[in-house]
PDB file of C-alpha atoms in Angstrom:
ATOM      1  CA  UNK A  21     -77.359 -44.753 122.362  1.00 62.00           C
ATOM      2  CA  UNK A  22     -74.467 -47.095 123.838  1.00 70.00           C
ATOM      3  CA  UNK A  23     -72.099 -48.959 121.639  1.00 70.00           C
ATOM      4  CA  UNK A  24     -74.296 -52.378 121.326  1.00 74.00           C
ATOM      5  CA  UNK A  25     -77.387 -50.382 120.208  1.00 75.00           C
ATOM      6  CA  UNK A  26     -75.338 -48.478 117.686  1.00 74.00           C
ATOM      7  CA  UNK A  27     -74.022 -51.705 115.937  1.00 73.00           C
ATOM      8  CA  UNK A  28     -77.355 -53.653 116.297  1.00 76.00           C
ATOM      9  CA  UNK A  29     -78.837 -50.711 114.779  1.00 76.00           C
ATOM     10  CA  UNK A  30     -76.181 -51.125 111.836  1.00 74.00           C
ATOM     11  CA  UNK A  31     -76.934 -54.754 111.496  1.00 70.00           C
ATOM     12  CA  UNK A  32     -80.835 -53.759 110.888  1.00 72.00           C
ATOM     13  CA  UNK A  33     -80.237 -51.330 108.156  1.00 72.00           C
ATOM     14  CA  UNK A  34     -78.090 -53.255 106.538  1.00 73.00           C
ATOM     15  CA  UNK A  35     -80.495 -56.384 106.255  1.00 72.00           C
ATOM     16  CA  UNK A  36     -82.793 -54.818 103.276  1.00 75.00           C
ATOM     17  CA  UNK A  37     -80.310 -53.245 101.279  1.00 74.00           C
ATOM     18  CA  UNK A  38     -80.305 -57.034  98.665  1.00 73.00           C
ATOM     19  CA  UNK A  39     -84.112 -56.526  98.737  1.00 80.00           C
ATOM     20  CA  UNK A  40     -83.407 -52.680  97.891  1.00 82.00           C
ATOM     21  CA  UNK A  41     -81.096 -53.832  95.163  1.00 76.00           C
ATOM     22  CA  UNK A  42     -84.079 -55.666  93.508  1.00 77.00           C
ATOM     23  CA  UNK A  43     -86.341 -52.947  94.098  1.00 85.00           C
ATOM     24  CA  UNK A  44     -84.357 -50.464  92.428  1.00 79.00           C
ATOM     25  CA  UNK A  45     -83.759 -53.181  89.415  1.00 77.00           C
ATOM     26  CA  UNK A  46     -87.209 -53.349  88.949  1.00 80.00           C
ATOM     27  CA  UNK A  47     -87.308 -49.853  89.049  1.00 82.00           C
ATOM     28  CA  UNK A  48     -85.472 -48.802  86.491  1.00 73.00           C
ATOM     29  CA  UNK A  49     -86.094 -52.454  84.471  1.00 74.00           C
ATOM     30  CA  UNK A  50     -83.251 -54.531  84.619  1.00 71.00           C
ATOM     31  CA  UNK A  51     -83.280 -58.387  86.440  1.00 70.00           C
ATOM     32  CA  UNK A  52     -80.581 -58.042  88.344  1.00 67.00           C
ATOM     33  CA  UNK A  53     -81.002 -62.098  89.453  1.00 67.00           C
ATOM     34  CA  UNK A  54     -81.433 -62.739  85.745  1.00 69.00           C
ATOM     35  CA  UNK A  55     -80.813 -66.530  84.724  1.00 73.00           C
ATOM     36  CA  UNK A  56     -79.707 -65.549  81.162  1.00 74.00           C
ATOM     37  CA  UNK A  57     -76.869 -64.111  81.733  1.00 68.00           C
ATOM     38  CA  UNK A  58     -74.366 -66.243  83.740  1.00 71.00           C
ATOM     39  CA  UNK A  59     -72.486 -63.139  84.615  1.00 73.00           C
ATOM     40  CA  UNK A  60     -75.899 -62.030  86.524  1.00 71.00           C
ATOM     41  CA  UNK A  61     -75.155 -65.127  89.211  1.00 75.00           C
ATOM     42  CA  UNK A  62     -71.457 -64.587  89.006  1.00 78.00           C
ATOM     43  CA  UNK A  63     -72.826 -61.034  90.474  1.00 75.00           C
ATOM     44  CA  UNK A  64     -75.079 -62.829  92.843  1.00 76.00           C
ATOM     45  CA  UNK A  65     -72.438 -65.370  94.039  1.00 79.00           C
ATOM     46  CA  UNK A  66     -70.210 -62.362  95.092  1.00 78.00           C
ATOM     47  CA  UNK A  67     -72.842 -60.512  97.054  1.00 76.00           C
ATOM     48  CA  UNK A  68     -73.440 -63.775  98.795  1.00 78.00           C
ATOM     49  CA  UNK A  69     -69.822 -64.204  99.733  1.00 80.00           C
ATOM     50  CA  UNK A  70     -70.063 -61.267 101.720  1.00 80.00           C
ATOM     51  CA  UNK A  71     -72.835 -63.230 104.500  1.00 80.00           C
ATOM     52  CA  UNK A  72     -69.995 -65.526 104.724  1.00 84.00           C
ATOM     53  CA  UNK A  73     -67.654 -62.596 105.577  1.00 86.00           C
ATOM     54  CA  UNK A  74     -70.117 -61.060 107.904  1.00 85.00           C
ATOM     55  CA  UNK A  75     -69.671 -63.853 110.330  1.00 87.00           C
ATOM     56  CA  UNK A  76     -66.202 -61.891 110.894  1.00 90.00           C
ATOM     57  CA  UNK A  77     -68.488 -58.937 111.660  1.00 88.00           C
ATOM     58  CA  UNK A  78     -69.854 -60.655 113.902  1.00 87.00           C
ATOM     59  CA  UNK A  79     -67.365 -61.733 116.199  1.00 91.00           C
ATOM     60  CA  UNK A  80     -65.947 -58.197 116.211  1.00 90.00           C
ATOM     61  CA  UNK A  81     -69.564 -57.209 117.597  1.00 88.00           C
ATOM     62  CA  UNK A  82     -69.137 -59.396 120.756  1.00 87.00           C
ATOM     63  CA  UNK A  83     -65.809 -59.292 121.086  1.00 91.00           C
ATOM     64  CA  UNK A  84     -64.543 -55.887 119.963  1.00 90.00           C
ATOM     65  CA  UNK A  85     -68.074 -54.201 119.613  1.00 89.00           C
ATOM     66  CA  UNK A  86     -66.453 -50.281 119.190  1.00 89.00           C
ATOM     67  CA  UNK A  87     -64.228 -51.590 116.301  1.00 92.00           C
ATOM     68  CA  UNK A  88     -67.469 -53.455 114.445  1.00 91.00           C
ATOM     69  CA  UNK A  89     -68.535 -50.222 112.058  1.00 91.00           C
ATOM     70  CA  UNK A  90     -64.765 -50.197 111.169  1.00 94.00           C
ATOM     71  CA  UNK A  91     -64.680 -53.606 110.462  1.00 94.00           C
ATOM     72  CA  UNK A  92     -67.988 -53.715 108.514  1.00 92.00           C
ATOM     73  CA  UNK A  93     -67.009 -51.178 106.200  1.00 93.00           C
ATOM     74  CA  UNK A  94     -64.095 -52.491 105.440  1.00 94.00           C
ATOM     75  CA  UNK A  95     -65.675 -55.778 104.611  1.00 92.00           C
ATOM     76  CA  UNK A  96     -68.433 -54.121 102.508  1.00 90.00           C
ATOM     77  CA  UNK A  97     -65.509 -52.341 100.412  1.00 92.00           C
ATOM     78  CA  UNK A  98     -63.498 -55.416  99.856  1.00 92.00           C
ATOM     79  CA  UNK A  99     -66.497 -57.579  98.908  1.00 89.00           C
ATOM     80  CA  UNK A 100     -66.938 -54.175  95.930  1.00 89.00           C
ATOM     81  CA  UNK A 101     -63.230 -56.190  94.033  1.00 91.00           C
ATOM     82  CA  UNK A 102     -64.583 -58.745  92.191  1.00 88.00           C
ATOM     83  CA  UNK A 103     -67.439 -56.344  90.742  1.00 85.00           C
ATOM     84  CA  UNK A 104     -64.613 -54.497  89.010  1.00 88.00           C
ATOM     85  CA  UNK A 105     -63.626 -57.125  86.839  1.00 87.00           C
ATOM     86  CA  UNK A 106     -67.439 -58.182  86.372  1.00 83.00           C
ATOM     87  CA  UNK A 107     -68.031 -54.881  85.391  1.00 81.00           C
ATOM     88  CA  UNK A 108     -64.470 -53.491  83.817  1.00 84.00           C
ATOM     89  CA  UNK A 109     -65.175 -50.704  86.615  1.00 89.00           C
ATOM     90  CA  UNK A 110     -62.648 -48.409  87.319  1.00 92.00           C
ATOM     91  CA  UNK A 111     -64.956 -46.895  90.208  1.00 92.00           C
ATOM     92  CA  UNK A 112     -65.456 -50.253  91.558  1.00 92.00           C
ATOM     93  CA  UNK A 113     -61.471 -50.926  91.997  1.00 94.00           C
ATOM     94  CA  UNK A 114     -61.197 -47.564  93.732  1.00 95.00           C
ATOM     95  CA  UNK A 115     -63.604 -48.335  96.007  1.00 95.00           C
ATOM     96  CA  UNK A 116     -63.043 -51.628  96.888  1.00 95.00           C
ATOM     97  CA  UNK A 117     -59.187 -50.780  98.014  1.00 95.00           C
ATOM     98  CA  UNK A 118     -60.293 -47.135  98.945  1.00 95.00           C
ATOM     99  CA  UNK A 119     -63.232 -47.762 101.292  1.00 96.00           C
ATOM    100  CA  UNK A 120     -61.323 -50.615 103.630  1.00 96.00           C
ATOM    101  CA  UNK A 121     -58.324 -48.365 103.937  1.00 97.00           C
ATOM    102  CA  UNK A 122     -60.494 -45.660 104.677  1.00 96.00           C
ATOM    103  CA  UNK A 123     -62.291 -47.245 107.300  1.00 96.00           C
ATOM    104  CA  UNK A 124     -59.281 -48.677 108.701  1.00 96.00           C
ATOM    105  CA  UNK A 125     -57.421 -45.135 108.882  1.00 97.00           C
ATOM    106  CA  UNK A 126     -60.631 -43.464 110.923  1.00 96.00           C
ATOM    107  CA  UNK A 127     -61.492 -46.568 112.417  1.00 95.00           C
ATOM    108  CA  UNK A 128     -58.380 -46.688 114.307  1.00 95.00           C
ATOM    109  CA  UNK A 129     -57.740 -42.490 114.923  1.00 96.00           C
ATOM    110  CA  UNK A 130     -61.659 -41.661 115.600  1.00 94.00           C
ATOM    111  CA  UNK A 131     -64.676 -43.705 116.229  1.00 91.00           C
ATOM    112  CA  UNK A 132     -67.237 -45.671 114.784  1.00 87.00           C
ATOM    113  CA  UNK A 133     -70.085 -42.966 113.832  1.00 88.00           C
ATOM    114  CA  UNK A 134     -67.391 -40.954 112.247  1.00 93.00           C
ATOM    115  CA  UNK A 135     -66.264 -44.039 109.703  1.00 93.00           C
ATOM    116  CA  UNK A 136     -70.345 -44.482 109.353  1.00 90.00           C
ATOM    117  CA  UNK A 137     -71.292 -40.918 108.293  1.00 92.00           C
ATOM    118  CA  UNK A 138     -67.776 -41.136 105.855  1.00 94.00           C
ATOM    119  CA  UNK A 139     -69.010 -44.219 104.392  1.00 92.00           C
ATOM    120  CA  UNK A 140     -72.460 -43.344 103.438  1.00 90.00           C
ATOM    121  CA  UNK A 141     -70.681 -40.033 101.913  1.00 94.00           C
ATOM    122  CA  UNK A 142     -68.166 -42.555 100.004  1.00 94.00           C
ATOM    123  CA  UNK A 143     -71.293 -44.337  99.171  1.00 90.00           C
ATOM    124  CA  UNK A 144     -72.671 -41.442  97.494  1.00 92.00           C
ATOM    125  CA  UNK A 145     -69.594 -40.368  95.664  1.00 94.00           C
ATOM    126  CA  UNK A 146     -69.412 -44.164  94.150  1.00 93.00           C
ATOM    127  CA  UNK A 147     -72.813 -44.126  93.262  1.00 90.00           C
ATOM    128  CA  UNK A 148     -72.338 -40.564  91.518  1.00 91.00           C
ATOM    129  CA  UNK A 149     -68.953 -42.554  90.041  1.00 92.00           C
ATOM    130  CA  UNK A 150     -70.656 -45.412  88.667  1.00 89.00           C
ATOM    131  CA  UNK A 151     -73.660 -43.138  87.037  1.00 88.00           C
ATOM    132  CA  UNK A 152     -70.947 -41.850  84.666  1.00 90.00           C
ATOM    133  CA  UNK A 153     -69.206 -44.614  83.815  1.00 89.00           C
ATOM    134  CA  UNK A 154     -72.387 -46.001  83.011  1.00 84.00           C
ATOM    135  CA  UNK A 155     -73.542 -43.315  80.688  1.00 84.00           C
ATOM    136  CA  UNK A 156     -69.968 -42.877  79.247  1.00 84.00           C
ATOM    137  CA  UNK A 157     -70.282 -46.655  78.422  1.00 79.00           C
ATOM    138  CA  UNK A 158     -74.199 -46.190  76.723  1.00 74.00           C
ATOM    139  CA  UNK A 159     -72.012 -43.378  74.988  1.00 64.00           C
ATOM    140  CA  UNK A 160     -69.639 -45.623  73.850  1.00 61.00           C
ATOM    141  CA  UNK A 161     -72.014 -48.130  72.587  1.00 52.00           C
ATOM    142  CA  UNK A 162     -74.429 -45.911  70.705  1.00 51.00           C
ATOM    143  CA  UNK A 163     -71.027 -44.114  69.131  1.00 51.00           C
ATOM    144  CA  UNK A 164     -70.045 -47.691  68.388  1.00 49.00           C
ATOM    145  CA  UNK A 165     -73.695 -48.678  66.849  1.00 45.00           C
ATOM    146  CA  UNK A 166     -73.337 -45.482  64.768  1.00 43.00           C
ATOM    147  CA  UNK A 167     -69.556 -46.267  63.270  1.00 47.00           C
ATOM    148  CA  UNK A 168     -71.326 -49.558  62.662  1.00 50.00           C
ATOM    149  CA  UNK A 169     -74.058 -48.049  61.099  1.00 48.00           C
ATOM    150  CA  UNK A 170     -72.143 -46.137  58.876  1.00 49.00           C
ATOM    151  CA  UNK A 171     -70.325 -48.641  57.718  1.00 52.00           C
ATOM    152  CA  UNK A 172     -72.917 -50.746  56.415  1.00 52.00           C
ATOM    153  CA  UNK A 173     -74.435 -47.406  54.777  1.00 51.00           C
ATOM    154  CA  UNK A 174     -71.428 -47.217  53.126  1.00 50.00           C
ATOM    155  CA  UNK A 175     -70.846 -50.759  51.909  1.00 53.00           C
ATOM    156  CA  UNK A 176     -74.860 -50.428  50.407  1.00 52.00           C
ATOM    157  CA  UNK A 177     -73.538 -47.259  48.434  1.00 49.00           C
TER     158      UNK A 177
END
């Protein structure tokens, strides 16, 4: 496959990963466009900032086409900064100034397949990240529900 193919083929897979996102939400039961919570469209408003970021992308694919994987990763791990704060993520800061470097580094030594396959490995690793921070966090609440519980057993005694 030359070079154009490659990054068109990119472009296409990445076009139903939002739809994916609300799949999976609905999936496992959680609205991730939800209206109640104006966090949930501070969320959304980032992952649209990204489309305006993409039009970056796209110039490197005409102009610069073997440099457009690079370039797309690095904007996909960038746009991942604001979700740390959202989220008080620890996995999201590491892989929002982690993932552009990365891509970057092998972007410029090696070639374009080699920063995709390390990025969908990243990917996985983030993923597997953000699992435990996310249970360590339900930890954390139910421990805190139970202190709280406790407490008002207590105060009845």
């Amino acid at each position: 496959i030359n070079m154009n193919m490659k990054n068109l083929l990119v472009f296409c897979c990445s076009c139903p990963l939002l739809p994916l996102a609300w799949l999976i939400g609905k999936l496992i039961k959680v609205d991730i466009f939800s209206k109640q919570n104006p966090l949930g469209q501070l969320g959304f408003i980032f992952t649209l900032n990204q489309m305006i970021y993409l039009l970056i992308v796209m110039w490197v694919f005409s102009a610069v086409p073997e440099k457009m994987i690079m370039v797309y990763a690095m904007v996909f791990g960038a746009h991942l900064f604001p979700y740390s704060w959202l989220y008080q993520s620890k996995g999201y800061t590491v892989a929002a100034i982690s993932i552009p470097m990365i891509s970057l580094i092998l972007g410029c030594a090696l070639n374009g397949t080699t920063v995709a396959v390390v990025a969908c490995i990243i990917e996985i690793v983030f993923a597997c990240v953000l699992h435990m921070e996310l249970k360590k966090m339900g930890d954390n609440y139910n421990k805190s529900q139970f202190v709280e519980l406790s407490k008002d057993q207590v105060s009845m005694k």
